[in-house]
Backbone as a ProteinNet text record, in pm:
[ID]
protein_1_A
[PRIMARY]
MNQSTGNSQCRDATIDAIASAVLSRRPLPPIYCSSVDDGYRVQRALSAHINANKSGDLKAGVTATEAQQQLGLDGPLVASLYVGGRLDSGCTMSVAKGQEFECEIAVVTDGSGKPIGLMPAIEVVYLAFTRVEDFSIANAVAANLGADRYICGGVVSCDPAINQVPISVYRDGVEIAAMTNSYSFGSPSSGAAWLVEEARKRGLWRDSEQQRILLLGTCGNPIPAQPGHYLVDFGRLGTVDFSVV
[TERTIARY]
706.5	820.4	932.4	1071	1157.1	1313.6	1322.4	1400.9	1527	1556	1687.5	1767.1	1627.6	1597.9	1512.7	1453.5	1368.4	1269.9	1222.8	1090.3	1170	1068.5	1100.7	1156.1	1102	1086.5	1215.6	1244.9	1374.3	1481.6	1530.3	1629.1	1738.4	1779	1937.4	1979.4	1898.1	1968.5	1916.9	1968.8	1861.4	1861.3	1759	1719.8	1860	1930	2031.5	2129.9	2198.1	2221	2168.9	2015.5	1998.8	1981.1	1953.1	1972.2	2069.1	2193.4	2380.8	2358.6	2326.4	2298.9	2229.2	2141.6	2043.6	2126.5	2174.4	2168	2337.3	2421.6	2544.1	2527.1	2444.1	2405.7	2496.7	2514.4	2514.5	2476.2	2465.2	2387.2	2297.6	2211.9	2093.3	2203	2195.5	2229.3	2199.1	2140.7	2090.2	1908.2	1748.4	1726.5	1605.8	1516.2	1407.5	1319.6	1243.1	1079.1	1023.1	925.8	918.9	742.5	702.5	565	597.4	516.4	470.7	405.9	367.4	316.6	398.8	500.8	665.9	730.5	696.8	842.3	722.4	655.4	598.6	588.9	596.7	665.6	769	857.6	1009.4	1015.3	981.9	942.4	901.8	780.2	773.1	862.2	931.8	1047.6	1143.4	1205.5	1357.3	1260.7	1166.1	1115.6	1169.9	1113.7	1087.5	1221.9	1307.9	1408.1	1520.6	1521.5	1590.9	1488.8	1400.6	1310.4	1330.2	1340.5	1333.7	1180	1068.3	943.9	967.1	984.8	852.8	810.5	702.9	608	687.2	699.7	762.2	605	762.6	628.2	611.8	585.5	518	555.3	521.5	581.4	486.1	446	407	465.9	551	581.1	486.3	591.7	466.9	362.6	308.7	231.8	131.6	232.4	263.4	198.7	-3.5	-104.1	43.9	154.9	192	254.9	334.6	434.6	421.7	263.3	188.6	155.9	132.1	121.5	200.9	315.3	457.7	517.7	486	618.6	419.4	321.4	155.4	174.7	126.8	99.9	-54.5	-128.3	-269.7	-278.6	-199.7	-176	-94.2	-91.7	72.5	113.3	228.1	312.3	291.2	347.3	356.4	465.9	599.4	641.4	650.9	797.7	774.1	902.2	965.6	1073.6	1152.8	1234.4	1311	1323.6	1297.8	1342.5	1429.4	1565.9	1686.5	1719.2	1610.5	1627	1548.1	1484.6	1429.4	1484.3	1481.7	1599.7	1505.6	1582.6	1474.6	1527.9	1429	1524.8	1613.9	1750.3	1874.1	1985.1	1974.4	2057.9	2157.2	2249.2	2392	2389.9	2419.4	2460.9	2524.6	2525.2	2700	2592.8	2609.9	2564.1	2674.3	2589.2	2615.8	2602.9	2718.8	2681.7	2577.8	2472.6	2393.1	2287.4	2310.1	2133	2099.6	1951.4	1918.6	1809.1	1763.2	1631.1	1571	1332.8	1249.6	1207.5	1124.4	1032.1	906.9	865.5	752.8	619.1	518.8	433.3	401	369.2	358	226.3	190.4	90.3	45.7	59.9	113.9	-103.1	-28.3	-178.8	-195.7	-320.5	-341.7	-244.4	-286.8	-261	-378.8	-468.2	-605.7	-557.2	-473	-465.2	-596.4	-617.5	-697.1	-562.7	-599.8	-514.3	-546.4	-340.6	-369.5	-338.5	-237.5	-102.4	-101.5	-49.5	59.5	198.6	333.4	450.1	491.9	603.7	690.7	831.6	876.6	985.6	1081	1167.5	1294	1303.9	1280.2	1320.5	1420.5	1565.1	1612.2	1637.8	1673.3	1625.8	1780.1	1800.4	1896.6	1841.6	1838.5	1814.4	1911.9	1982.2	2090.8	2075.9	2074.5	2125.9	2291.1	2325.6	2458.2	2475.6	2326.6	2274.9	2234.5	2241.3	2175.5	2014.7	2003.1	1882.6	1837.6	1858.3	1764	1622.5	1682.8	1612.8	1535.3	1317.1	1232.4	1169.2	1012.8	911.4	936.7	853.9	858.6	1011.3	1146.4	1235	1279.1	1235.9	1201.7	1057.6	958.1	963.2	963.6	1000.7	1110.6	1250.5	1304.2	1381.8	1271.8	1182.8	1114.6	1112.9	1129.9	1124.3	1271.2	1355.5	1426	1444.5	1391.7	1395.1	1540.7	1599.4	1679.3	1610.6	1688.8	1619.7	1510.8	1484.6	1390.9	1379.1	1338.4	1415.3	1219.1	1205.8	1075.5	1122.3	1025.1	978.9	875.3	904.5	766.6	599.5	543.6	384.2	213.7	208.9	64.2	-21.4	-133.4	-259.5	-292.7	-388.5	-445.6	-542.3	-559.3	-612.8	-667.5	-802.4	-783.7	-897.3	-877.5	-900.2	-763.2	-635.9	-521.1	-470.3	-408.7	-488.9	-276.6	-248.5	-220.3	-72.6	121.4	219.4	276	319.7	429	593.7	722.8	845.2	885.3	1025.8	1151.9	1265.2	1330.1	1386.6	1613.5	1642.2	1769.3	1911.4	1995.3	2177.5	2219.8	2265.6	2396.2	2313.7	2255.1	2160.4	2082.1	2110	2084	1975.5	1821.1	1732.3	1767	1767.9	1804.3	1713.7	1560.2	1372.6	1335	1211.4	1117.2	1010.6	921.6	749.6	680.2	573.9	465	460.9	356.4	321.3	238	230.6	220	270.6	153.9	121.4	-12.5	-61.9	-216.4	-372.7	-229.8	-431.2	-513.8	-504.5	-626.2	-556.5	-609.1	-609.2	-480.8	-446.6	-345.9	-407.1	-582.5	-636.8	-660.8	-717.8	-720.3	-543.4	-510	-360.3	-273.2	-375.4	-330.4	-405.1	-559.4	-667.4	-603.7	-587.1	-500.8	-416.1	-325.9	-171.2	-246.4	-299.9	-341.5	-409.1	-539.6	-559.5	-431.6	-408.5	-316.4	-206.4	-207.1	-53.5	-187.7	-258.9	-326.9	-363.4	-362.2	-381.6	-279.1	-173.6	-12.7	54.6	35.5	19.4	177.4	107.8	267.1	169	88.5	-42.1	-70.9	-68.5	-160.3	-172.1	-249.5	-340.1	-250.6	-224.7	-178.9	-224.3	-101.5	-96.1	-61.6	28.3	178.1	109.6	165.6	114.2	247.7	175	207.8	277.7	399.2	396.2	368.7	300.5	226.3	350.5	444.4	504.1	430.6	357.5	320.9	302.3	508.4	507.9	621.8	695.8	785.1	695.9	711.9	645.7	785.8	786	865.2	940.7	1087.8	1171.9	1267.6	1335.5	1408.4	1544.2	1656.9	1763.9	1847.6	2021.7	2121.7	2129.7	2194.4	2269.1	2393.2	2442.6	2583.7	2553.5	2725.4	2764.9	2703.3	2625.3	2649.4	2509.7	2458.4	2334.2	2227.5	2106.2	1943.5	1880.1	1822.6	1680.1	1504.2	1484.3	1325.6	1186.4	1190	1035.5	881.1	797	713.1	544.8	629.6	503.4	409.6	347.4	248.2	284.2	370.6	384.4	506.6	597.2	686.4	785	950.8	1043.8	1142.6	1222	1260.9	1397.4	1568.6	1707.1	1782.7	1884.2	1979.9	2076.8	2212.4	2365.5	2435.1	2463.6	2543.9	2691.2	2761.2	2875.8	2965.2
-785.2	-860.7	-802.7	-808.3	-812.8	-797.9	-701.9	-727.3	-804.9	-823.3	-805.9	-890.3	-991.6	-1117.5	-1255.5	-1188.6	-1250.3	-1264.7	-1393	-1426.1	-1558.8	-1606.8	-1665.1	-1840.8	-1899.6	-1955.7	-1939	-1868.4	-1823.1	-1723	-1824.5	-1776.2	-1681.9	-1857.2	-1866.1	-1746.2	-1712.7	-1606	-1463	-1363.5	-1215.4	-1162.5	-1077.5	-993.8	-940.6	-912.4	-815.8	-940.3	-1052	-1173.5	-1194.2	-1278.7	-1305.3	-1193.4	-1101.1	-973.7	-917.2	-932.1	-917.8	-1102.2	-1184.6	-1323.9	-1326	-1289.7	-1250.8	-1096.9	-980.7	-928.7	-893	-1032.9	-1107.6	-1187.5	-1240.9	-1370.3	-1482.3	-1546.1	-1599.4	-1694.5	-1828	-1903.3	-1803.3	-1909	-1816.7	-1842.7	-1771.2	-1862.2	-1927.8	-2027.5	-2158.2	-1985.7	-2104.9	-2031	-2180.6	-2127.5	-2244.2	-2178	-2164.1	-2105.2	-2276.8	-2291.8	-2414.3	-2442	-2313	-2363.4	-2229.1	-2280.1	-2182.3	-2027.2	-2094.2	-1855.6	-1811.8	-1825.2	-1847.7	-1799.1	-1881.1	-1800.9	-1699.5	-1628.7	-1568.4	-1388	-1410	-1361	-1313.5	-1405.8	-1347	-1253.1	-1283.9	-1264.1	-1148.8	-1106.2	-982.4	-869.8	-856.3	-828.5	-831.7	-920.6	-944	-832.8	-830	-758	-646.9	-562.1	-445.9	-379.7	-486.8	-456	-444.9	-446	-437.5	-355.9	-375.2	-229.2	-109.6	-154.9	32.9	58	-82.9	-21.1	11.6	35	89.8	-59.5	-8.4	-141.8	-213.5	-324.1	-415.9	-440	-514.3	-595.5	-689.3	-842.1	-947.6	-1031	-1192.5	-1288.3	-1455.9	-1497.4	-1670.1	-1722.4	-1838.7	-1934.2	-2132.4	-2118.7	-2312.4	-2335.2	-2275.2	-2252.1	-2367.1	-2489.7	-2574.2	-2657.1	-2743.8	-2791.5	-2927.5	-2998.4	-3173.9	-3122	-3006	-2942	-2972.8	-2860.6	-2863	-2984	-3039.6	-3200.8	-3292	-3188.2	-3363.1	-3251.8	-3097.6	-3063.2	-3024.8	-3133.4	-3113	-2999.6	-2915.5	-2756.7	-2764.1	-2696.6	-2671.1	-2526.8	-2491.3	-2398.2	-2332.4	-2241.9	-2162.5	-2090.1	-2021.4	-1929.3	-1783.2	-1690.9	-1559.9	-1495.7	-1504.6	-1328.7	-1181.3	-1199.4	-970.8	-988.5	-884.8	-884.7	-736.8	-742.4	-660.3	-489.1	-374.8	-310.2	-273	-279.4	-230.8	-378.4	-491.2	-583.3	-541.3	-458.5	-459.5	-410.1	-487.8	-420.9	-424.7	-381.8	-322.4	-448.3	-543.1	-618.5	-448.5	-502	-477.6	-484.9	-516.1	-452.8	-613.6	-549	-664.2	-700	-776.1	-814.7	-946.4	-924.3	-1042.4	-1179.7	-1238.1	-1373.8	-1519.1	-1539.5	-1614.8	-1757.6	-1853.6	-1986	-1991	-2116.3	-2137.3	-2082.1	-1969	-1882.1	-1939.3	-1960	-1969.1	-1817.2	-1897.2	-1698.9	-1857.8	-1724.3	-1795.6	-1702.9	-1733	-1717.3	-1713.7	-1534.4	-1565.4	-1460.1	-1452.1	-1369.3	-1299.6	-1104.9	-1053.4	-973.9	-906.3	-858	-697.4	-584.7	-488	-421.3	-390.6	-367.7	-213.6	-161.3	-73.4	-42.9	85.9	104.9	-62.3	-53.5	-151.3	-317.6	-331.8	-418.2	-512.1	-405.3	-437.5	-415.3	-503.9	-551.4	-453.3	-365.7	-254.2	-290.7	-405.4	-499.9	-569.6	-650.3	-716.7	-719.7	-811.5	-803.6	-873.5	-908	-1050.8	-985.9	-1106.4	-1053.9	-1235.5	-1226.3	-1273.9	-1240	-1344.9	-1416.5	-1451.8	-1350.9	-1408.7	-1489.1	-1618.1	-1677.9	-1701.6	-1698.1	-1797.2	-1803.3	-1969.1	-2049.6	-2039.1	-2102.6	-2229.6	-2202.2	-2275.4	-2295.5	-2316.1	-2221.7	-2289.1	-2397.1	-2485.1	-2686.1	-2664.8	-2769.6	-2875.5	-2882.7	-2930.1	-2937.6	-2815.3	-2714	-2615.9	-2549.6	-2661.4	-2641	-2717.8	-2596.1	-2650.2	-2525.4	-2532.5	-2463.8	-2373.1	-2387.3	-2206.4	-2162.9	-2205.9	-2105.3	-2058.5	-2110	-2086.4	-2007.7	-2001.9	-1867.9	-1732	-1795.3	-1659.9	-1623.6	-1654.3	-1655	-1549.5	-1527.1	-1491.5	-1586.4	-1663.5	-1866.3	-1749.3	-1760.3	-1743.6	-1576.1	-1505.1	-1411.7	-1296.2	-1196.3	-1169.2	-1054.4	-1075.6	-976.1	-1029	-930.2	-982.4	-846	-887.5	-863.5	-782	-679.9	-627.1	-588.3	-661.7	-575.7	-459.2	-436.2	-338.9	-414.5	-303.3	-325.8	-366.7	-393.6	-496	-442.3	-469.4	-421.9	-551.4	-496.4	-588.1	-752.3	-869	-930.2	-1049.5	-1041.4	-1145.6	-1321.2	-1301.6	-1397.4	-1503.4	-1470.1	-1513.3	-1590.9	-1719.2	-1833	-1919.3	-1852.4	-1976.2	-1866.8	-1883.2	-1780.7	-1845.7	-1964.6	-1955.7	-1883.1	-1947.7	-1879.9	-1951.3	-1898.1	-1933.7	-1863.8	-1987.9	-1840.3	-1836.8	-1756.1	-1779.3	-1772.6	-1808.8	-1750.2	-1781.6	-1617.3	-1644.2	-1691	-1653	-1647.6	-1835.2	-1933.3	-2031	-2049.1	-2117	-2224.2	-2316.3	-2222.8	-2363.7	-2436.9	-2317.3	-2330.9	-2366.6	-2392.9	-2359.8	-2400.5	-2294.3	-2365.5	-2277.5	-2262.4	-2188.8	-2159.4	-2104	-2095.6	-2130.5	-2228.6	-2299.8	-2274.8	-2217.1	-2176.5	-2228.3	-2259.4	-2350.4	-2222.2	-2112.3	-2043	-2026.4	-1971.8	-1997.6	-1883.6	-1835	-1687.6	-1537.7	-1456.1	-1411.8	-1334	-1279.7	-1184.3	-1296.5	-1401.5	-1465.2	-1500	-1500.8	-1532.5	-1403.5	-1255.5	-1141.5	-1146.1	-1151.4	-1204.7	-1310.3	-1374.9	-1484.1	-1368.7	-1378.9	-1278.7	-1152.1	-1051.9	-1008.2	-1000	-1103.6	-1285	-1196.1	-1327.8	-1452.1	-1287.9	-1208.2	-1133.8	-1055.2	-1004.5	-949.4	-1015.8	-1156.2	-1249	-1267.6	-1196	-1294.8	-1103.6	-1024.7	-888.3	-815	-809.9	-808.9	-707.5	-653.1	-585.5	-521.3	-325.7	-213.8	-169.6	-117	-57.2	92.7	153	285.6	318.8	487	479.4	387.6	373.8	303.8	201.4	157.4	61.9	-39.5	-203.7	-319.8	-452.7	-490.8	-615.9	-762.9	-825.7	-931.3	-1012.5	-1116.9	-1284.7	-1365.2	-1440.9	-1532.1	-1698.9	-1635.1	-1770.1	-1860.5	-1928.1	-1955	-2071	-2043.8	-2133	-2262.8	-2306.3	-2444.8	-2456.2	-2564.5	-2456.4	-2418.4	-2437.7	-2271.8	-2354.8	-2157.6	-2221.9	-2199.8	-2271.4	-2206.5	-2113.5	-2038.6	-1851.3	-1916.2	-1844.5	-1888.7	-1773	-1739.8	-1635.9	-1598.4	-1500.8	-1451	-1367.6	-1377.2	-1230.3	-1371.2	-1307	-1345.2	-1312.6	-1352	-1269.1	-1380.5	-1320.7	-1456.4	-1352.3	-1454.5	-1436	-1522.6	-1403.7	-1434.3	-1444.5	-1453.3	-1461	-1229.8	-1266.9	-1212.4	-1072.8	-1075	-1035.6	-991.2	-991.9	-849.2	-1005.6	-910.4	-1037.8	-958.3	-1003.3	-931.2	-1044.8	-857.1	-861	-858.8	-934.3	-912.5	-994.8	-969.7	-1036.4	-1013.7	-1184.1	-1188.9	-1193.7	-1218	-1101.1	-1232.8
1767.5	1762	1802.8	1859.8	1870.1	1788.3	1686	1564.1	1610.5	1698.5	1749.8	1811.8	1785.4	1867	1771.3	1660.6	1598.4	1698	1702	1788.2	1875.8	1996.3	2037.7	2017.5	1926.3	1819.7	1706.8	1661	1621.7	1651.3	1808	1850.7	1841.5	1737.9	1739.5	1602.7	1505.5	1450.3	1440.6	1501.3	1462.3	1325.2	1350.9	1214.2	1092.4	1237.2	1128.7	1032.2	1208.8	1047.9	960.9	982	839.5	728.4	773.8	674.5	608	647.3	632.4	514.7	539.5	476.7	329.7	350.1	226	130.1	169.3	124.3	-25.1	119.7	24.2	-16.3	-60.5	-89.8	-66.4	111.3	207.1	203.5	261.7	332.3	431.3	558.2	624.4	741	780.2	991.7	1033	1126.2	1157.9	1214.7	1218.7	1147.1	1238.4	1363.4	1378.6	1454	1343.3	1302.1	1311.6	1413.9	1431.9	1308.5	1328.5	1220.4	1062.8	965.1	886.4	956	1048.6	1140.1	1215.6	1280.2	1305.7	1186.2	1046.1	967.2	877.1	847.3	849.3	930.5	1034.6	1122.2	1144.4	1088.3	1086.3	918.2	847	723.7	761.6	793.4	786.9	848	1026.5	1063.3	962.4	870	826.9	716.3	631	525.4	480	633.1	703.3	753.3	798.9	850.3	651.2	579.4	462.3	384.4	385.7	292	365.5	466.6	576.6	641.6	675.7	659.3	573.9	400.5	267	206.6	135.3	121	-12.1	-41.6	-103.8	-255.6	-304.8	-379.1	-303.4	-418.8	-346.6	-448.9	-439.3	-523.6	-436.9	-534.9	-486.4	-460.4	-415	-405.8	-381.9	-429.3	-407.8	-482.7	-593.1	-664.7	-774.3	-730.3	-898	-732.4	-802.4	-691.1	-706	-771.7	-665.4	-595	-662.7	-532.7	-375.8	-435.3	-264.5	-164.2	-208.8	-243.1	-146.6	-285.3	-166.6	-86.1	-52.2	71.3	151.3	146.4	242.4	249.7	187.7	220.9	191.7	169.5	169.3	34.6	7	-110.1	-90.4	-192.3	-198.9	-101.7	-92.4	36.4	-59.5	-14.2	-48.2	28.8	-80.7	43.4	-18.7	89.6	17.1	-66.2	-212.4	-275.2	-238.2	-203.6	-201.5	-250.6	-251	-281.5	-326.1	-280.5	-371.4	-485.5	-500.7	-630.9	-701.4	-736.4	-875.8	-939.8	-1132.9	-1179.8	-1374.5	-1441.6	-1544.2	-1703	-1765.7	-1823.1	-1904.4	-1925.4	-1998.6	-1891.1	-1802.5	-1709.3	-1725.3	-1645.8	-1593.4	-1488.9	-1477.4	-1265.3	-1272.9	-1178.1	-1074.7	-1015.4	-1014.3	-919.8	-825.1	-776.4	-721.3	-711.6	-654.9	-673.6	-601	-704.7	-652.4	-664.1	-737.1	-775.4	-888.3	-894.8	-1010.9	-1070.6	-1237.9	-1252.7	-1254.2	-1251.5	-1267.2	-1405	-1487.1	-1590.4	-1486.2	-1510.8	-1391.9	-1459.8	-1473.7	-1541.9	-1370.4	-1432.4	-1333.3	-1323.1	-1233.8	-1208.7	-1197.8	-1234.2	-1169.1	-1107.6	-982.6	-903	-922.1	-900.2	-868.5	-670.5	-580.7	-450.6	-306	-394.7	-353.7	-385.6	-504.4	-488.9	-643.1	-703.5	-867	-937.5	-1055.3	-1125.8	-1280.7	-1214.3	-1422.8	-1542.2	-1521.7	-1625.7	-1591.4	-1683.1	-1687.8	-1750.9	-1707.3	-1703.4	-1697.7	-1809.4	-1869.9	-1706	-1592.9	-1540.8	-1490	-1435.8	-1455.6	-1303.7	-1217.2	-1023	-1042.4	-913.6	-932.2	-810.5	-807.9	-632.8	-584.3	-478.7	-423.9	-227.6	-229.4	-33.9	-48.7	51	143.6	267.8	290.5	504.3	519.1	659.6	672.1	692.3	737.2	852.2	774.8	707	554.4	628.9	822.7	900.5	908	878.3	883.7	761.7	627.7	548.5	595.6	546	599.7	575.3	546.3	472.7	562.5	665	808	793.1	739.3	769.1	608.7	533	412.7	390.8	440.7	422.5	521.7	585.6	680.4	657.9	519.9	430.8	345.8	286.1	159.5	57.7	47.6	20.1	-69.5	-87.3	-162.6	-245.5	-282.4	-279.3	-257.2	-405.4	-353.8	-488.7	-648.7	-728.9	-872.3	-892.5	-986.4	-1068.7	-1279.6	-1377.4	-1473.5	-1467	-1468.8	-1666.9	-1745.3	-1834.2	-1872	-2000.7	-1952.1	-1955.2	-1959.9	-1923.7	-1990.6	-2000.9	-2099	-2064.2	-2124	-2093.4	-2054.6	-1941.4	-1867	-1925.1	-1985.3	-2097.1	-1988.5	-1933.5	-1844.8	-1859	-2042.6	-2064.7	-2108.9	-2107.6	-2108	-1996.6	-1987.3	-1929.5	-1966.8	-2128.2	-2140.1	-2260.8	-2211	-2210.2	-2304.5	-2415.6	-2430.6	-2401.1	-2334.6	-2272.5	-2389.9	-2422.6	-2479.1	-2419.1	-2376.5	-2253.2	-2381.4	-2438.7	-2530.8	-2432.8	-2420.2	-2373.5	-2519.2	-2517.1	-2612.2	-2788.2	-2842.9	-2917.2	-2912.2	-2837.5	-2836.4	-2726	-2792	-2673.6	-2631.8	-2465.1	-2369.2	-2300.8	-2325.8	-2229.5	-2250.6	-2216.3	-2338.4	-2247	-2205.5	-2085	-2219	-2082.5	-2012.6	-1927.5	-1865.8	-1763.6	-1629.1	-1551.4	-1471.5	-1338.9	-1311.3	-1157.9	-1159.7	-1071.3	-1015.9	-998.1	-995.2	-1012.1	-1100.6	-1217	-1357.2	-1429.1	-1397.8	-1412.2	-1397.1	-1446.1	-1376.3	-1271.4	-1319.9	-1258.9	-1135.8	-1109.6	-1016.9	-885.8	-956.9	-863.9	-832.6	-925.4	-820.2	-713.2	-694.1	-646	-474	-487.6	-400.7	-269.8	-409.6	-355.8	-260.4	-285.6	-224.2	-93.9	-104.9	-28.8	129.2	73	136.2	242.2	113.3	191.4	307.5	283	390	432.5	504.8	596	654	647.2	645.6	720.6	643.8	778.1	611.9	532.3	392.3	268.2	395	256.5	337.5	277.3	287.9	258.6	192.5	123.7	78.4	27.1	-54.6	-172.5	-237.9	-342.5	-430.2	-426.7	-479.9	-559.9	-629	-770.1	-731.4	-729.5	-635.3	-745.8	-778.4	-923.1	-798	-860.7	-771.4	-858.9	-797.8	-950.4	-871.4	-1015.5	-962.7	-972.3	-962.6	-994.3	-998.2	-1015	-1183.5	-1253.3	-1375	-1525.7	-1539.2	-1570.8	-1584.5	-1480.4	-1528.4	-1441	-1371.4	-1314.8	-1261.9	-1357.2	-1382.1	-1497.1	-1382.6	-1366.7	-1300.5	-1429.9	-1248.9	-1374.5	-1392.8	-1442.2	-1634.1	-1700.7	-1654.4	-1736.8	-1882.9	-1950.6	-2103.7	-2116.8	-2243.6	-2240.4	-2247.1	-2150	-2173.5	-2250.7	-2324.1	-2415.7	-2380.2	-2293.2	-2213	-2310.1	-2426	-2478.3	-2437.9	-2381.9	-2328.4	-2398.4	-2585.3	-2642.3	-2676.9	-2637.7	-2648.1	-2542	-2442.3	-2300.4	-2345.5	-2475.7	-2449.7	-2402.9	-2399.6	-2402.7	-2209.9	-2202.4	-2105.3	-2125.3	-2156.8	-2131.7	-2058	-2081.8	-1939.5	-1946.5	-1892.8	-1892.5	-1769.2	-1760.8	-1635.9	-1685.8	-1584.1	-1655.1	-1422.3
[MASK]
+++++++++++++++++++++++++++++++++++++++++++++++++++++++++++++++++++++++++++++++++++++++++++++++++++++++++++++++++++++++++++++++++++++++++++++++++++++++++++++++++++++++++++++++++++++++++++++++++++++++++++++++++++++++++++++++++++++++++++++++++++++

C-alpha cells in the first residue's frame, strides 16, 4: 500500500494528513474507505507511520453485542494503539475538546499472545471528522477507532475465572460514575484470544519477544474529559489515577 496516498478507496486523504490530525487531536480530513477491509488497510499504514514500524499495543472496539447489532457488525473490531500514547498511572495530561475517557480491563500477554497478567487501564479517545458525512465504521476503523492515549495501572496475576469487575470513577473526590466490565467476550482470557486471532487476521500482529497490552473494550459509558484529578477504582485489579489540566 502506498503510504503517500492511502489506497484507491482512500484517495483524498494521505496517511501524512491523517497522522497529523491524529497527533494534534484535530478532526480527521476526508477519508473514503468503502469497506471495513479498506479501513484495516489504511489502519495498518497509519499505525506503521505513527509508530515508526514498531509493534504497538492493541484494543478491541464495539464489544457490546447490542452496539454490534445496531451497526450491522458480526462482532467486535480491532485497532492499534500508538507507542507514544502509553502513559502510567499518576500522569498529568491536557485534553482536546470532545475527548472522552473509557474504563477498560487490559490483558498483558507475552510476544506470542499468551496472557501473563491483568491490568486496569483508561483509554483517552477522540474521533471527529471534518465532514460529518465521513463518519462510517470503515473510516473509524481506518482511524484506529479514535485511539489517542491510554493510562496503565499496575499488573496483577491473571485469574481465568474473573469476569465481573466493579468500577467506580471519582473526580476531585466525588464519585461521578459506577459500572462493571460489560464487554461481550465473557472472560479476559477469551477476550485476549479473540483479539490476538483477529489482529493476526488483519495483519496487525506478529509474534516477537515483546510483551503486549490488549485493551478489551469500554466498560460502561464513556466519560467526558474535564479538568480535575481522577481516581478510578477497579476493585481487585487496583486503581488508576491521573489529572487533567
